[in-house]
mmCIF file of C-alpha atoms in Angstrom:
data_model
loop_
_atom_site.group_PDB
_atom_site.id
_atom_site.type_symbol
_atom_site.label_atom_id
_atom_site.label_comp_id
_atom_site.label_asym_id
_atom_site.label_seq_id
_atom_site.Cartn_x
_atom_site.Cartn_y
_atom_site.Cartn_z
ATOM 1 C CA MET A 1 0.115 -0.458 0.610
ATOM 2 C CA LYS A 2 1.636 3.329 -0.929
ATOM 3 C CA LYS A 3 -0.696 5.625 -1.904
ATOM 4 C CA ILE A 4 -4.163 6.101 -0.194
ATOM 5 C CA LYS A 5 -8.245 7.809 -2.166
ATOM 6 C CA ILE A 6 -10.283 8.334 -0.078
ATOM 7 C CA TYR A 7 -13.822 9.609 -1.669
ATOM 8 C CA GLY A 8 -16.600 10.236 1.600
ATOM 9 C CA ASP A 9 -18.240 13.863 3.013
ATOM 10 C CA SER A 10 -18.194 16.387 5.200
ATOM 11 C CA ILE A 11 -16.049 13.697 8.142
ATOM 12 C CA LEU A 12 -13.301 11.829 5.761
ATOM 13 C CA LYS A 13 -13.268 16.321 4.593
ATOM 14 C CA GLY A 14 -12.802 17.245 8.285
ATOM 15 C CA VAL A 15 -15.127 19.419 7.921
ATOM 16 C CA MET A 16 -16.866 21.290 11.118
ATOM 17 C CA TYR A 17 -19.198 23.896 13.188
ATOM 18 C CA ASN A 18 -17.155 27.053 14.512
ATOM 19 C CA ASP A 19 -19.776 27.611 16.898
ATOM 20 C CA GLU A 20 -17.641 32.010 17.119
ATOM 21 C CA LEU A 21 -17.517 32.096 13.491
ATOM 22 C CA LYS A 22 -21.395 30.825 13.113
ATOM 23 C CA ARG A 23 -20.505 28.826 10.270
ATOM 24 C CA TYR A 24 -17.709 25.555 8.943
ATOM 25 C CA ARG A 25 -14.908 25.359 8.012
ATOM 26 C CA LEU A 26 -11.948 23.215 7.394
ATOM 27 C CA CYS A 27 -9.873 21.576 10.459
ATOM 28 C CA GLY A 28 -7.247 21.395 8.602
ATOM 29 C CA TYR A 29 -6.805 17.592 8.232
ATOM 30 C CA ARG A 30 -2.700 16.299 7.883
ATOM 31 C CA PHE A 31 -2.765 11.604 8.319
ATOM 32 C CA ASP A 32 0.747 12.723 9.375
ATOM 33 C CA GLU A 33 1.513 8.541 10.765
ATOM 34 C CA LEU A 34 -0.107 7.801 7.544
ATOM 35 C CA THR A 35 3.201 10.229 5.055
ATOM 36 C CA GLU A 36 5.110 8.868 8.101
ATOM 37 C CA SER A 37 4.827 5.595 6.644
ATOM 38 C CA GLY A 38 5.323 6.187 2.998
ATOM 39 C CA ILE A 39 1.958 6.355 1.739
ATOM 40 C CA GLU A 40 0.643 9.709 -0.230
ATOM 41 C CA VAL A 41 -2.860 10.189 1.112
ATOM 42 C CA GLU A 42 -5.660 12.191 -1.244
ATOM 43 C CA ASN A 43 -8.232 13.684 -0.203
ATOM 44 C CA ASN A 44 -11.181 13.610 -2.562
ATOM 45 C CA CYS A 45 -13.832 14.009 0.533
ATOM 46 C CA LYS A 46 -16.738 16.646 -0.558
ATOM 47 C CA MET A 47 -19.555 18.233 1.618
ATOM 48 C CA GLY A 48 -22.354 17.312 1.163
ATOM 49 C CA ALA A 49 -22.249 14.477 -1.363
ATOM 50 C CA THR A 50 -24.804 11.302 -1.434
ATOM 51 C CA ILE A 51 -23.312 7.613 -2.877
ATOM 52 C CA GLU A 52 -24.597 8.503 -6.093
ATOM 53 C CA GLU A 53 -23.035 12.468 -6.072
ATOM 54 C CA GLY A 54 -19.366 10.181 -4.993
ATOM 55 C CA PHE A 55 -19.804 7.761 -7.765
ATOM 56 C CA GLU A 56 -19.329 10.387 -9.775
ATOM 57 C CA ILE A 57 -16.646 11.698 -8.532
ATOM 58 C CA LEU A 58 -14.662 8.403 -8.719
ATOM 59 C CA LYS A 59 -15.730 7.686 -11.787
ATOM 60 C CA ASP A 60 -14.527 11.652 -12.777
ATOM 61 C CA THR A 61 -11.029 10.913 -10.719
ATOM 62 C CA LEU A 62 -9.765 7.606 -10.128
ATOM 63 C CA GLY A 63 -8.195 6.625 -13.311
ATOM 64 C CA ASP A 64 -6.109 3.872 -13.591
ATOM 65 C CA CYS A 65 -4.617 2.210 -10.348
ATOM 66 C CA ASP A 66 -1.554 0.302 -9.383
ATOM 67 C CA SER A 67 -1.915 -2.472 -7.009
ATOM 68 C CA GLU A 68 -0.192 -0.302 -4.692
ATOM 69 C CA THR A 69 -3.845 1.448 -4.131
ATOM 70 C CA VAL A 70 -5.957 1.843 -1.896
ATOM 71 C CA VAL A 71 -9.484 2.836 -3.008
ATOM 72 C CA VAL A 72 -11.254 4.439 0.629
ATOM 73 C CA LEU A 73 -15.224 4.825 0.332
ATOM 74 C CA GLU A 74 -17.076 6.410 3.519
ATOM 75 C CA TYR A 75 -20.302 7.327 2.428
ATOM 76 C CA GLY A 76 -24.569 6.780 4.568
ATOM 77 C CA GLY A 77 -24.541 9.994 6.153
ATOM 78 C CA ASN A 78 -26.149 12.605 3.447
ATOM 79 C CA ASP A 79 -27.894 9.573 1.665
ATOM 80 C CA CYS A 80 -30.116 8.832 4.983
ATOM 81 C CA ASN A 81 -30.876 12.033 5.525
ATOM 82 C CA TYR A 82 -34.340 13.749 4.923
ATOM 83 C CA ASP A 83 -36.137 16.979 2.853
ATOM 84 C CA TRP A 84 -36.383 18.426 6.553
ATOM 85 C CA ALA A 85 -38.610 21.814 5.426
ATOM 86 C CA ALA A 86 -40.567 19.476 3.560
ATOM 87 C CA VAL A 87 -41.433 17.269 5.996
ATOM 88 C CA SER A 88 -41.717 20.263 7.775
ATOM 89 C CA ASP A 89 -45.197 21.789 5.726
ATOM 90 C CA ASN A 90 -46.707 18.524 6.234
ATOM 91 C CA PRO A 91 -45.888 15.910 9.397
ATOM 92 C CA GLU A 92 -48.447 13.717 7.645
ATOM 93 C CA GLY A 93 -47.216 12.751 4.582
ATOM 94 C CA GLU A 94 -44.460 9.983 4.103
ATOM 95 C CA PHE A 95 -41.223 11.084 2.190
ATOM 96 C CA LEU A 96 -38.128 9.065 1.087
ATOM 97 C CA PRO A 97 -34.156 9.289 2.611
ATOM 98 C CA ASN A 98 -32.135 11.324 -0.174
ATOM 99 C CA THR A 99 -31.132 8.001 -1.055
ATOM 100 C CA PRO A 100 -33.868 5.133 -0.498
ATOM 101 C CA GLU A 101 -31.783 1.965 1.388
ATOM 102 C CA SER A 102 -32.018 -0.829 -1.663
ATOM 103 C CA LYS A 103 -30.555 1.986 -4.194
ATOM 104 C CA PHE A 104 -27.004 2.391 -1.160
ATOM 105 C CA THR A 105 -26.281 -0.709 -1.405
ATOM 106 C CA GLU A 106 -26.822 -0.545 -5.462
ATOM 107 C CA LYS A 107 -24.989 1.929 -5.412
ATOM 108 C CA TYR A 108 -22.138 1.522 -2.796
ATOM 109 C CA LEU A 109 -22.050 -2.385 -4.560
ATOM 110 C CA GLU A 110 -21.318 -0.575 -7.906
ATOM 111 C CA MET A 111 -19.154 2.009 -6.675
ATOM 112 C CA ILE A 112 -16.321 -1.141 -5.202
ATOM 113 C CA ASN A 113 -16.642 -2.937 -8.371
ATOM 114 C CA TYR A 114 -16.051 0.257 -9.860
ATOM 115 C CA ALA A 115 -13.126 1.256 -7.857
ATOM 116 C CA ARG A 116 -10.922 -2.575 -8.223
ATOM 117 C CA SER A 117 -11.765 -2.954 -12.350
ATOM 118 C CA LYS A 118 -9.692 -0.238 -12.634
ATOM 119 C CA GLY A 119 -6.827 -2.139 -9.906
ATOM 120 C CA ALA A 120 -7.737 -0.109 -6.463
ATOM 121 C CA THR A 121 -7.798 -2.525 -3.432
ATOM 122 C CA VAL A 122 -10.931 -0.702 -1.221
ATOM 123 C CA ALA A 123 -12.188 -0.866 2.104
ATOM 124 C CA ILE A 124 -14.963 1.322 3.705
ATOM 125 C CA CYS A 125 -16.314 2.635 6.247
ATOM 126 C CA THR A 126 -18.588 2.874 9.362
ATOM 127 C CA LEU A 127 -19.810 5.702 9.821
ATOM 128 C CA VAL A 128 -19.762 8.114 12.991
ATOM 129 C CA PRO A 129 -22.990 8.573 15.489
ATOM 130 C CA ILE A 130 -25.387 12.135 15.557
ATOM 131 C CA ASP A 131 -26.131 12.823 18.306
ATOM 132 C CA SER A 132 -30.471 12.966 18.101
ATOM 133 C CA GLN A 133 -31.055 15.552 19.966
ATOM 134 C CA ARG A 134 -28.819 18.227 19.347
ATOM 135 C CA PHE A 135 -29.298 17.226 14.705
ATOM 136 C CA MET A 136 -33.269 17.711 16.241
ATOM 137 C CA ASN A 137 -32.785 20.845 17.436
ATOM 138 C CA TRP A 138 -29.457 21.743 14.648
ATOM 139 C CA ILE A 139 -32.723 20.682 11.252
ATOM 140 C CA ALA A 140 -35.432 22.365 12.845
ATOM 141 C CA ARG A 141 -33.985 25.980 13.394
ATOM 142 C CA GLY A 142 -36.474 28.002 10.941
ATOM 143 C CA LEU A 143 -38.631 25.448 10.664
ATOM 144 C CA ASN A 144 -41.103 23.674 12.892
ATOM 145 C CA TYR A 145 -39.917 21.461 14.879
ATOM 146 C CA ASP A 146 -43.440 20.369 16.422
ATOM 147 C CA ASN A 147 -44.335 19.462 13.106
ATOM 148 C CA ILE A 148 -40.856 16.992 12.210
ATOM 149 C CA LEU A 149 -40.959 15.787 15.880
ATOM 150 C CA HIS A 150 -44.904 14.854 15.241
ATOM 151 C CA TRP A 151 -42.467 12.844 11.974
ATOM 152 C CA LEU A 152 -40.782 11.706 13.452
ATOM 153 C CA GLY A 153 -42.885 10.139 16.996
ATOM 154 C CA ASP A 154 -39.916 9.717 18.957
ATOM 155 C CA ILE A 155 -36.484 11.659 18.237
ATOM 156 C CA ASN A 156 -34.256 8.695 18.461
ATOM 157 C CA ARG A 157 -35.747 7.087 15.638
ATOM 158 C CA ILE A 158 -33.304 10.099 13.945
ATOM 159 C CA GLY A 159 -29.353 8.002 14.914
ATOM 160 C CA LYS A 160 -30.945 5.362 14.494
ATOM 161 C CA TRP A 161 -31.979 5.350 11.392
ATOM 162 C CA GLN A 162 -28.215 6.475 10.798
ATOM 163 C CA GLU A 163 -27.880 4.225 12.528
ATOM 164 C CA HIS A 164 -29.311 1.895 9.870
ATOM 165 C CA TYR A 165 -26.906 2.868 7.050
ATOM 166 C CA SER A 166 -24.050 2.247 9.533
ATOM 167 C CA ASN A 167 -25.031 -1.757 9.737
ATOM 168 C CA LEU A 168 -25.952 -1.202 5.869
ATOM 169 C CA VAL A 169 -22.300 -0.788 5.192
ATOM 170 C CA SER A 170 -21.448 -3.597 7.121
ATOM 171 C CA LYS A 171 -23.289 -6.000 5.252
ATOM 172 C CA VAL A 172 -21.678 -4.489 2.039
ATOM 173 C CA ALA A 173 -18.897 -5.294 2.714
ATOM 174 C CA ASN A 174 -19.569 -8.343 4.176
ATOM 175 C CA ALA A 175 -21.079 -8.633 0.588
ATOM 176 C CA ALA A 176 -18.298 -7.638 -1.018
ATOM 177 C CA ASN A 177 -15.796 -9.428 0.900
ATOM 178 C CA CYS A 178 -14.294 -6.065 1.371
ATOM 179 C CA ILE A 179 -12.088 -4.138 4.209
ATOM 180 C CA LEU A 180 -14.399 -2.544 6.805
ATOM 181 C CA LEU A 181 -13.115 0.336 8.349
ATOM 182 C CA ASP A 182 -14.608 1.165 11.930
ATOM 183 C CA LEU A 183 -14.839 4.354 12.568
ATOM 184 C CA ARG A 184 -18.653 4.526 14.520
ATOM 185 C CA SER A 185 -17.568 2.373 18.075
ATOM 186 C CA ALA A 186 -14.875 4.790 19.258
ATOM 187 C CA PHE A 187 -17.610 7.455 18.917
ATOM 188 C CA LYS A 188 -20.490 5.888 21.104
ATOM 189 C CA GLU A 189 -18.315 5.133 23.824
ATOM 190 C CA SER A 190 -17.954 9.815 23.961
ATOM 191 C CA MET A 191 -20.035 11.394 21.808
ATOM 192 C CA GLY A 192 -20.495 14.578 23.766
ATOM 193 C CA SER A 193 -18.340 16.503 23.443
ATOM 194 C CA LEU A 194 -16.432 14.635 20.172
ATOM 195 C CA LEU A 195 -20.080 15.716 18.293
ATOM 196 C CA GLY A 196 -19.075 20.356 17.627
ATOM 197 C CA THR A 197 -23.590 21.586 18.080
ATOM 198 C CA ASP A 198 -25.174 20.362 14.483
ATOM 199 C CA GLY A 199 -25.086 17.133 16.088
ATOM 200 C CA MET A 200 -23.004 15.859 13.555
ATOM 201 C CA HIS A 201 -19.842 17.069 12.418
ATOM 202 C CA PRO A 202 -17.174 16.090 14.332
ATOM 203 C CA SER A 203 -15.883 18.543 17.179
ATOM 204 C CA ALA A 204 -12.779 19.246 16.891
ATOM 205 C CA GLU A 205 -11.190 16.892 19.994
ATOM 206 C CA GLY A 206 -13.730 14.961 17.793
ATOM 207 C CA HIS A 207 -11.924 15.355 14.538
ATOM 208 C CA SER A 208 -8.478 14.326 16.282
ATOM 209 C CA MET A 209 -9.937 11.248 17.631
ATOM 210 C CA LEU A 210 -11.019 10.631 14.758
ATOM 211 C CA ARG A 211 -7.963 11.349 12.328
ATOM 212 C CA GLU A 212 -6.436 9.670 14.615
ATOM 213 C CA VAL A 213 -8.739 6.024 14.280
ATOM 214 C CA PHE A 214 -8.742 6.267 10.886
ATOM 215 C CA GLN A 215 -4.707 5.983 10.592
ATOM 216 C CA ASN A 216 -4.911 3.208 12.993
ATOM 217 C CA ARG A 217 -7.397 1.461 11.045
ATOM 218 C CA ILE A 218 -5.211 1.265 8.314
ATOM 219 C CA LEU A 219 -2.516 0.358 9.443
ATOM 220 C CA THR A 220 -3.782 -2.815 11.344
ATOM 221 C CA SER A 221 -5.912 -4.247 8.917
ATOM 222 C CA LYS A 222 -5.105 -6.241 6.271
ATOM 223 C CA LEU A 223 -4.500 -3.533 4.229
ATOM 224 C CA ALA A 224 -0.868 -2.227 6.300
ATOM 225 C CA THR A 225 0.255 -5.964 5.138
ATOM 226 C CA GLN A 226 -0.605 -5.102 0.436
ATOM 227 C CA ALA A 227 2.788 -5.328 -1.093
#
């Protein structure tokens, strides 16, 4: 393994919400441990990307790979999300997530197969968990909080639904026989200070831990023995 190409959303892009500036910013990700191990890291993540958009980015940028290239995929957080403004306007309505479950797994498998067809080894990541209450407070800004809660039925449904997509990722890894990088478990033990105000992006402390966990998962996985 000499090169890692990361495709995902804002989580591995290193996006966090800055409370003082009241806006999102990059925390300046540097995968020093990987670099020191002689591994080149190329980060192709994009904030807000779903699996479909990520697939297009992959096809536009990957090219042919040699046997020492690893593609890491990290999707699902935006795919499981909803149009909360529409829910707020019609709490009795029926709504689909940005990428329905069956389409999500189908596209993920297609993406894995495409990267492999280009010669790369593929690893995929579980989802960093969200904080349901903080996330609810965030998405309901300027909307009808009670209507959204009525549609949800239970505020904890948000976190459970996101966890369901993380479980889908695990099933995809098993079905495709590719390496699964578990980012989720490290956060579940202490989400309080590790997630920011919006309940979905890591805080500065959370990103610091995520970077270390990601590098550790890479260096201790079967990828580390790849020629």
